[in-house]
Coordinates of C-alpha atoms in Angstrom, one line a residue:
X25 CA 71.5 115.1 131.3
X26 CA 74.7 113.4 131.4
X27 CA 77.7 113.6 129.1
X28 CA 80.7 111.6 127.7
X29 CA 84.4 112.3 128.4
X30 CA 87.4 110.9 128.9
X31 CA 89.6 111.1 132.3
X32 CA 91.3 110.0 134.8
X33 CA 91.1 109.4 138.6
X34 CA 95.2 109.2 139.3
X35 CA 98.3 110.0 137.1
X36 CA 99.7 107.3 135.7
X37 CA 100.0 105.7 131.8
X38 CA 97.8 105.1 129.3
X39 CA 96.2 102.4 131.1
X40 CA 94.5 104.9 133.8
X41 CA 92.3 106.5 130.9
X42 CA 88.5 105.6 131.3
X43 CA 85.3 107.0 129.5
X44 CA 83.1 108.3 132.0
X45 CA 79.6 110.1 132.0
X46 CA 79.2 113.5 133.9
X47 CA 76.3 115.6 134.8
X48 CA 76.2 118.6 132.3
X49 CA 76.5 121.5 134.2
X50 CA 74.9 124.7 133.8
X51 CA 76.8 127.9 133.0
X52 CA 77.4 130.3 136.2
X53 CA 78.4 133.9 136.3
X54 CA 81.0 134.8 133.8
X55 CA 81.1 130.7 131.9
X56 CA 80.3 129.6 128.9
X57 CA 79.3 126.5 127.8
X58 CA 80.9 125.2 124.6
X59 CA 79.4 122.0 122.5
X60 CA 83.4 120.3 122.4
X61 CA 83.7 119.6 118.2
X62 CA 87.5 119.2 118.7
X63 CA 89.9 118.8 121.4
X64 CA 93.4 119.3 120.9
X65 CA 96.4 117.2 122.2
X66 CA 99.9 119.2 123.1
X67 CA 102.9 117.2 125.1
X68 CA 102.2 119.4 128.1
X69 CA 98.7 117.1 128.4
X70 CA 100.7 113.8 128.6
X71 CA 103.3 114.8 130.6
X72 CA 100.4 116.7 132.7
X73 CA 98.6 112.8 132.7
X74 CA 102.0 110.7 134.4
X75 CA 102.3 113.2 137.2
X76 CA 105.3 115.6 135.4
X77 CA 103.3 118.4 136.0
X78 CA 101.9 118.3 139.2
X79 CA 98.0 119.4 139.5
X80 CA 96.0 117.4 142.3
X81 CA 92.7 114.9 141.4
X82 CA 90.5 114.7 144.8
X83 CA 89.6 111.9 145.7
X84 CA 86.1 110.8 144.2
X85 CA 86.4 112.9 140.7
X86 CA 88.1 112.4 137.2
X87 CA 90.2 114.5 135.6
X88 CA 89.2 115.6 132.1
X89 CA 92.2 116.4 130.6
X90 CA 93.1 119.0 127.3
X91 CA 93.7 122.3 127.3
X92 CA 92.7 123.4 123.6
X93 CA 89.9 122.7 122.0
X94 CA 87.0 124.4 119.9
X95 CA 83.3 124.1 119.3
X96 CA 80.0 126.3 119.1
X97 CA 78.4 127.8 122.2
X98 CA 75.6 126.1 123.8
X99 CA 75.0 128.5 126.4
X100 CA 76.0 131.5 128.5
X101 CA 75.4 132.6 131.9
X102 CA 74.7 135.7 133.6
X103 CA 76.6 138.7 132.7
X104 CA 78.3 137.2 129.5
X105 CA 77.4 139.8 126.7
X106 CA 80.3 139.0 124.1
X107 CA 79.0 135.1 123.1
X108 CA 75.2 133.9 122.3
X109 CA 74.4 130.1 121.4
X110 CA 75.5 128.8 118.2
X111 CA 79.2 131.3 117.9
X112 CA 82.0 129.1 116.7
X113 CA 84.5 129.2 119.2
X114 CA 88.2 128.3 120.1
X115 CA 88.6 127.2 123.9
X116 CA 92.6 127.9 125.2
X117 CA 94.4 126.4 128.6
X118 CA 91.1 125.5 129.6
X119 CA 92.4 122.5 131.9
X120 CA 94.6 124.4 133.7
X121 CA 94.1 124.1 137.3
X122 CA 90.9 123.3 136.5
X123 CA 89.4 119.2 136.5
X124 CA 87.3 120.5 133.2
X125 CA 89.6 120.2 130.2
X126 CA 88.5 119.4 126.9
X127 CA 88.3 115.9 126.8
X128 CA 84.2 115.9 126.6
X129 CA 80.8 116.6 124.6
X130 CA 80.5 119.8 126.6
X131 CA 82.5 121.9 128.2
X132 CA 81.6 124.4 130.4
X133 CA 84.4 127.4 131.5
X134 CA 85.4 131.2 132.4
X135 CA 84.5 133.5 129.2
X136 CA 88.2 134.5 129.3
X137 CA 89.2 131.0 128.1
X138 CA 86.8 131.3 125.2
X139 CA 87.3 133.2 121.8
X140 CA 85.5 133.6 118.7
X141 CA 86.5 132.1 115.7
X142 CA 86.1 134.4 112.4
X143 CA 83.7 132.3 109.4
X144 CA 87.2 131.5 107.6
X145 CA 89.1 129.7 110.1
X146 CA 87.7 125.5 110.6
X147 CA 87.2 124.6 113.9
X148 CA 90.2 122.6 113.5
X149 CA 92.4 125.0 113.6
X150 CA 91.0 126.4 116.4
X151 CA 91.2 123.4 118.2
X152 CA 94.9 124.0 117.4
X153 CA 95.9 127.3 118.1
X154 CA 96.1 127.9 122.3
X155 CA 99.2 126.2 123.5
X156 CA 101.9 126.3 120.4
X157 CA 100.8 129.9 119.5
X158 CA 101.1 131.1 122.5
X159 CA 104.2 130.0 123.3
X160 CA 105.6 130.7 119.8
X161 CA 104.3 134.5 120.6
X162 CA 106.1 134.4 124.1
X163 CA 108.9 133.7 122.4
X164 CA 109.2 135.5 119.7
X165 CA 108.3 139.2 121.9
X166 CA 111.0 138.6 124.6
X167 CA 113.7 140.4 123.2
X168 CA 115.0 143.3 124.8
X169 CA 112.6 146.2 123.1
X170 CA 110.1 143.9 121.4
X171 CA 106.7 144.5 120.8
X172 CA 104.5 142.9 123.7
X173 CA 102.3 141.8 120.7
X174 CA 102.4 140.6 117.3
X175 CA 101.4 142.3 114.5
X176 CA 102.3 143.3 110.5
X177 CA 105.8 144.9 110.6
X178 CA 106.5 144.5 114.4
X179 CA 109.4 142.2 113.9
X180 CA 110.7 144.0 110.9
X181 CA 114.5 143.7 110.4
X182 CA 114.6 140.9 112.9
X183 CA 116.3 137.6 111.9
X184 CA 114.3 134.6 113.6
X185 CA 116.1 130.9 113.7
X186 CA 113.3 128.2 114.4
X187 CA 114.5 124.5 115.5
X188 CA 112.5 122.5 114.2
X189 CA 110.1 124.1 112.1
X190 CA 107.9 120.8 111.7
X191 CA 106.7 120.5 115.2
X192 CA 103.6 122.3 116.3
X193 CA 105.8 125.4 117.8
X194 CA 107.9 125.7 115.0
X195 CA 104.9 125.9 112.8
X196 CA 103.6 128.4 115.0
X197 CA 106.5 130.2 115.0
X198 CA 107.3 130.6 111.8
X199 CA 103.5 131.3 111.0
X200 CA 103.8 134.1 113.5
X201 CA 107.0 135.3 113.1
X202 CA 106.4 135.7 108.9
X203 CA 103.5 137.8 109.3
X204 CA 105.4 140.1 111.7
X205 CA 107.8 140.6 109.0
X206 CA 110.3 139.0 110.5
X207 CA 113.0 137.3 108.2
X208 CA 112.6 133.4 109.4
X209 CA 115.0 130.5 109.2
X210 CA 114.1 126.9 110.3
X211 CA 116.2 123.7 110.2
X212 CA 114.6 120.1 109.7
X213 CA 115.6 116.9 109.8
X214 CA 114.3 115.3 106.2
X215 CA 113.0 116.6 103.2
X216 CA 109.3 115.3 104.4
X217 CA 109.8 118.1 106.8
X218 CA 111.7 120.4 104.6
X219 CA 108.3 120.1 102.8
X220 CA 105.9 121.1 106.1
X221 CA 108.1 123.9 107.3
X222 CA 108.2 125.8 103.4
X223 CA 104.0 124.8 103.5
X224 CA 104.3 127.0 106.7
X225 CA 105.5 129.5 105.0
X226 CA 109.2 129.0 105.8
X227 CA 111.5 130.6 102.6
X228 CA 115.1 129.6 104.0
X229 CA 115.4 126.0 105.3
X230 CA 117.8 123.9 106.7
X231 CA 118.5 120.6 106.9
X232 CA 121.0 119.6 109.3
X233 CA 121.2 115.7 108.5
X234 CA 122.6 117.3 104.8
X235 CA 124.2 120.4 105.3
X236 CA 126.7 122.1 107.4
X237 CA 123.9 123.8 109.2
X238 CA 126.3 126.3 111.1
X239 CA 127.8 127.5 108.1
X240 CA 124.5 127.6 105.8
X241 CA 122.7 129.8 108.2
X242 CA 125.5 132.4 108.5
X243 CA 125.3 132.1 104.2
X244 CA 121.7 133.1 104.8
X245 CA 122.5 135.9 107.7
X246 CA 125.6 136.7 107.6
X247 CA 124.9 139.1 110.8
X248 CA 123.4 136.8 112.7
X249 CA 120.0 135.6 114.3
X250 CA 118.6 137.9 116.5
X251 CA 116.1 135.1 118.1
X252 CA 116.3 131.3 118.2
X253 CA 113.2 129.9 119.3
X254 CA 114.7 126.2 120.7
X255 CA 112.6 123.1 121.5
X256 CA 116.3 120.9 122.3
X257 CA 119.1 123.1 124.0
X258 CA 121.3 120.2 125.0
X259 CA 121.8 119.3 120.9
X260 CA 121.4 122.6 119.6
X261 CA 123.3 124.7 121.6
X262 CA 126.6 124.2 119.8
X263 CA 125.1 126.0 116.3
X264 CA 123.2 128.4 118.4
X265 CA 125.6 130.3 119.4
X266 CA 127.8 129.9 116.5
X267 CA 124.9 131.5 114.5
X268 CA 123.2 134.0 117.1
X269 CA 124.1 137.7 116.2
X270 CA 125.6 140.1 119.6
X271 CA 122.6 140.7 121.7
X272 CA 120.8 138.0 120.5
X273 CA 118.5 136.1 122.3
X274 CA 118.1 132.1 122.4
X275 CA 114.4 131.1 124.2
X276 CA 114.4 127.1 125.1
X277 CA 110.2 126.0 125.5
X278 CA 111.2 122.2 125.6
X279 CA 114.3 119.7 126.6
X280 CA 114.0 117.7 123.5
X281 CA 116.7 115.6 123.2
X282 CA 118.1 116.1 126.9
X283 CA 117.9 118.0 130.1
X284 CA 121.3 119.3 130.5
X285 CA 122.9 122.1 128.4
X286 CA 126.8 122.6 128.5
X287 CA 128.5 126.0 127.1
X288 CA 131.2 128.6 127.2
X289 CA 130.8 131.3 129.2
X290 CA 132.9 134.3 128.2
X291 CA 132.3 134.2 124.7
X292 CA 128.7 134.7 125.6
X293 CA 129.3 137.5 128.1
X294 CA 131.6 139.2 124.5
X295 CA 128.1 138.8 122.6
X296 CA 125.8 139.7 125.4
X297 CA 123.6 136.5 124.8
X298 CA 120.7 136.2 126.5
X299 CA 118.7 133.0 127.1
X300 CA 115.6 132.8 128.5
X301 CA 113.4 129.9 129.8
X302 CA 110.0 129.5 129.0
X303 CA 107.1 127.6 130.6
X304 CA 103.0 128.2 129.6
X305 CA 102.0 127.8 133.3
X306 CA 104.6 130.4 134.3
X307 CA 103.1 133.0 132.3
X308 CA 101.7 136.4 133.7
X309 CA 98.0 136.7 132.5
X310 CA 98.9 140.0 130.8
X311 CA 101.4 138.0 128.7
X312 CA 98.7 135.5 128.0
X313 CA 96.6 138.5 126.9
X314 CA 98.8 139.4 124.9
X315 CA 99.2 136.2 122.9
X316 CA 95.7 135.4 122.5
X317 CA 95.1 139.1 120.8
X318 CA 98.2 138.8 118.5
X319 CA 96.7 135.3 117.4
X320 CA 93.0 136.6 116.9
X321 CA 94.4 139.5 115.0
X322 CA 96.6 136.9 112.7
X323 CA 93.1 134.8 112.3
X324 CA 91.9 137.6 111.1
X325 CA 94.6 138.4 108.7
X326 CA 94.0 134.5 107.4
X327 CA 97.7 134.6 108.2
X328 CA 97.5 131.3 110.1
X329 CA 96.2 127.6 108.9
X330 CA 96.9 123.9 109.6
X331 CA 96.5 120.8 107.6
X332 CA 99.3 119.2 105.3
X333 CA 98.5 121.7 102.9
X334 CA 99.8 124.4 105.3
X335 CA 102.5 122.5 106.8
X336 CA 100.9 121.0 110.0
X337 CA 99.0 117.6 109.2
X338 CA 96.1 116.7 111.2
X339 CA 95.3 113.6 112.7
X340 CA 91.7 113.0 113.8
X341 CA 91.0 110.4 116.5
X342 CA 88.0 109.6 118.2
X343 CA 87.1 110.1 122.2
X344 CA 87.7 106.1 123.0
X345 CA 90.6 106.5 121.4
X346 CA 92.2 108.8 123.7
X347 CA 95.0 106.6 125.0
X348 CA 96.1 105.9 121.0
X349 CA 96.0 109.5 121.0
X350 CA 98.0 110.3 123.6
X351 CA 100.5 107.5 122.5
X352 CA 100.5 109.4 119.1
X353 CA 101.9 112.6 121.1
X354 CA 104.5 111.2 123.3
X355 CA 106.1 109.3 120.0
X356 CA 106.6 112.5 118.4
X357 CA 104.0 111.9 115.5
X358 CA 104.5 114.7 112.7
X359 CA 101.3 117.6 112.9
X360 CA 98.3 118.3 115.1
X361 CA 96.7 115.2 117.2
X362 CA 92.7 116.4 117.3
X363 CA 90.0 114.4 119.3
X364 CA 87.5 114.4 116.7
X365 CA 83.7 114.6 119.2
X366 CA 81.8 116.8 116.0
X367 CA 79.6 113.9 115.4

């Protein structure tokens, strides 16, 4: 039996996308195989596709790009207990150093990549969840005497600034960081996003097109933020540290905006400021663990959602419209890019 996908043979732009047909493969030891019904789109997949992040295509085979996605399980192989056909499923960095992403009707991968979904949460969102959560998590449990996971109360007293709490992180982040019990500030850029970012569950926003954002935030803490979770340093990192409270702890997961960052120096040593650099494909497998757990746990809660209604708009595209999709990303397209393959 043979099945669609989309791939690619070499990086390159839009243009080196192609639907292909591939042999559906069989479940081994330890895999699961997932009937695809969505497959999510993050930047990392784009700049993954041009060659930004470097991961090898042998010659003769297609890259099938995506790491999130979600879907029902087709079938297991020997030894996997925790998964029988027909569990809803969400499917999490699954094209990581592998050629198998997401991009197709079925995907077949390790049972560690694959996670049930509880009756409440749409496939959707878990199609959404793997690459913004986790690095919302990783953010938000690096400071110094943290919690290594998430959960009701373990960021209590903790004062959490989010750049911009529209994007897919943000959302995450503020998702995450609220139903930790964390006290969560997020600046925007229009009252569209103003909008999202209070759907997500934001109570104190910004806007720092039509406010003096500096001096707003210290209104709103007047002791400080204790974590900024930053997706552009080299714009940002003027009110950062005007805001950030001693020991706090600024963690940069993209270079919106810039790849340079200028600062003073002493005045950070006099606050003991900590920054910290984040990448998903850097990340120890226990901190992965650790991520993925927090987030099941929150599903469980119901304490994270997508759509417009929740702050994060979703925009369904088909398979052969995976270039359009990807164009979608790269433009910065407000919400959740899903490849819709449920029909």
């Amino acid at each position: 039996m043979k099945i669609r996908a989309a791939g690619y043979a070499t990086t390159g732009g839009h243009d080196v996308f192609r639907i292909v047909e591939l042999p559906l493969r069989d479940p081994g030891p330890g895999e699961v195989r997932v009937r695809v019904h969505y497959s999510g789109i993050n930047p990392t997949d784009w700049k993954t596709r041009i060659g930004g992040i470097h991961m090898p295509i042998p010659d003769g085979q297609v890259q099938v790009p995506h790491l999130d996605g979600s879907g029902i399980v087709d079938a297991v192989g020997p030894g996997i207990d925790d998964f029988v056909p027909g569990d809803r499923v969400l499917l999490w960095l699954v094209a990581f150093k592998r050629l198998e992403g997401t991009a197709q009707e079925y995907a077949t991968v390790p049972a560690r990549l694959v996670r049930p979904l509880p009756d409440a949460a749409s496939l959707e969102l878990g199609a959404s969840l793997g690459v913004p959560y986790i690095t919302a998590h990783h953010a938000l449990t690096l400071r110094a005497g943290g919690p290594a996971q998430l959960g009701p109360g373990s960021l209590a007293g903790v004062t959490v600034l989010v750049a911009g709490g529209a994007g897919a992180v943000g959302h995450a982040a503020i998702q995450l960081a609220t139903w930790a019990g964390a006290r969560v500030i997020t600046t925007v850029s229009s009252e569209h996003k103003e909008r999202l970012a209070r759907a997500a569950g934001a109570r104190m926003v910004v806007n720092y097109r039509t406010q003096d954002a500096a001096a707003e935030i210290r209104r709103l803490a007047p002791d400080g933020v204790d974590i900024v979770v930053e997706v552009s340093p080299s714009t940002n990192v003027g009110l950062d540290l005007a805001v950030l409270a001693p020991h706090g702890v600024i963690v940069v997961y993209a270079n919106n905006n810039g790849d340079e960052v200028t600062m003073p120096i002493r005045s950070q040593m006099n606050h003991s400021v900590t920054w910290h650099f984040v990448l998903l494909y850097k990340m120890t497998d226990a901190v992965l663990d650790d991520a993925v757990a927090s987030i099941e746990n929150a599903l469980a809660a119901g304490a994270i959602s997508v759509g417009a209604d929740n702050g994060l708009p979703l925009h369904h595209l088909a398979l052969e419209q995976i270039a359009d999709a990807h164009r979608a990303v790269e433009s910065g397209i407000v919400g959740k890019v899903l490849l819709d393959l449920s029909g």
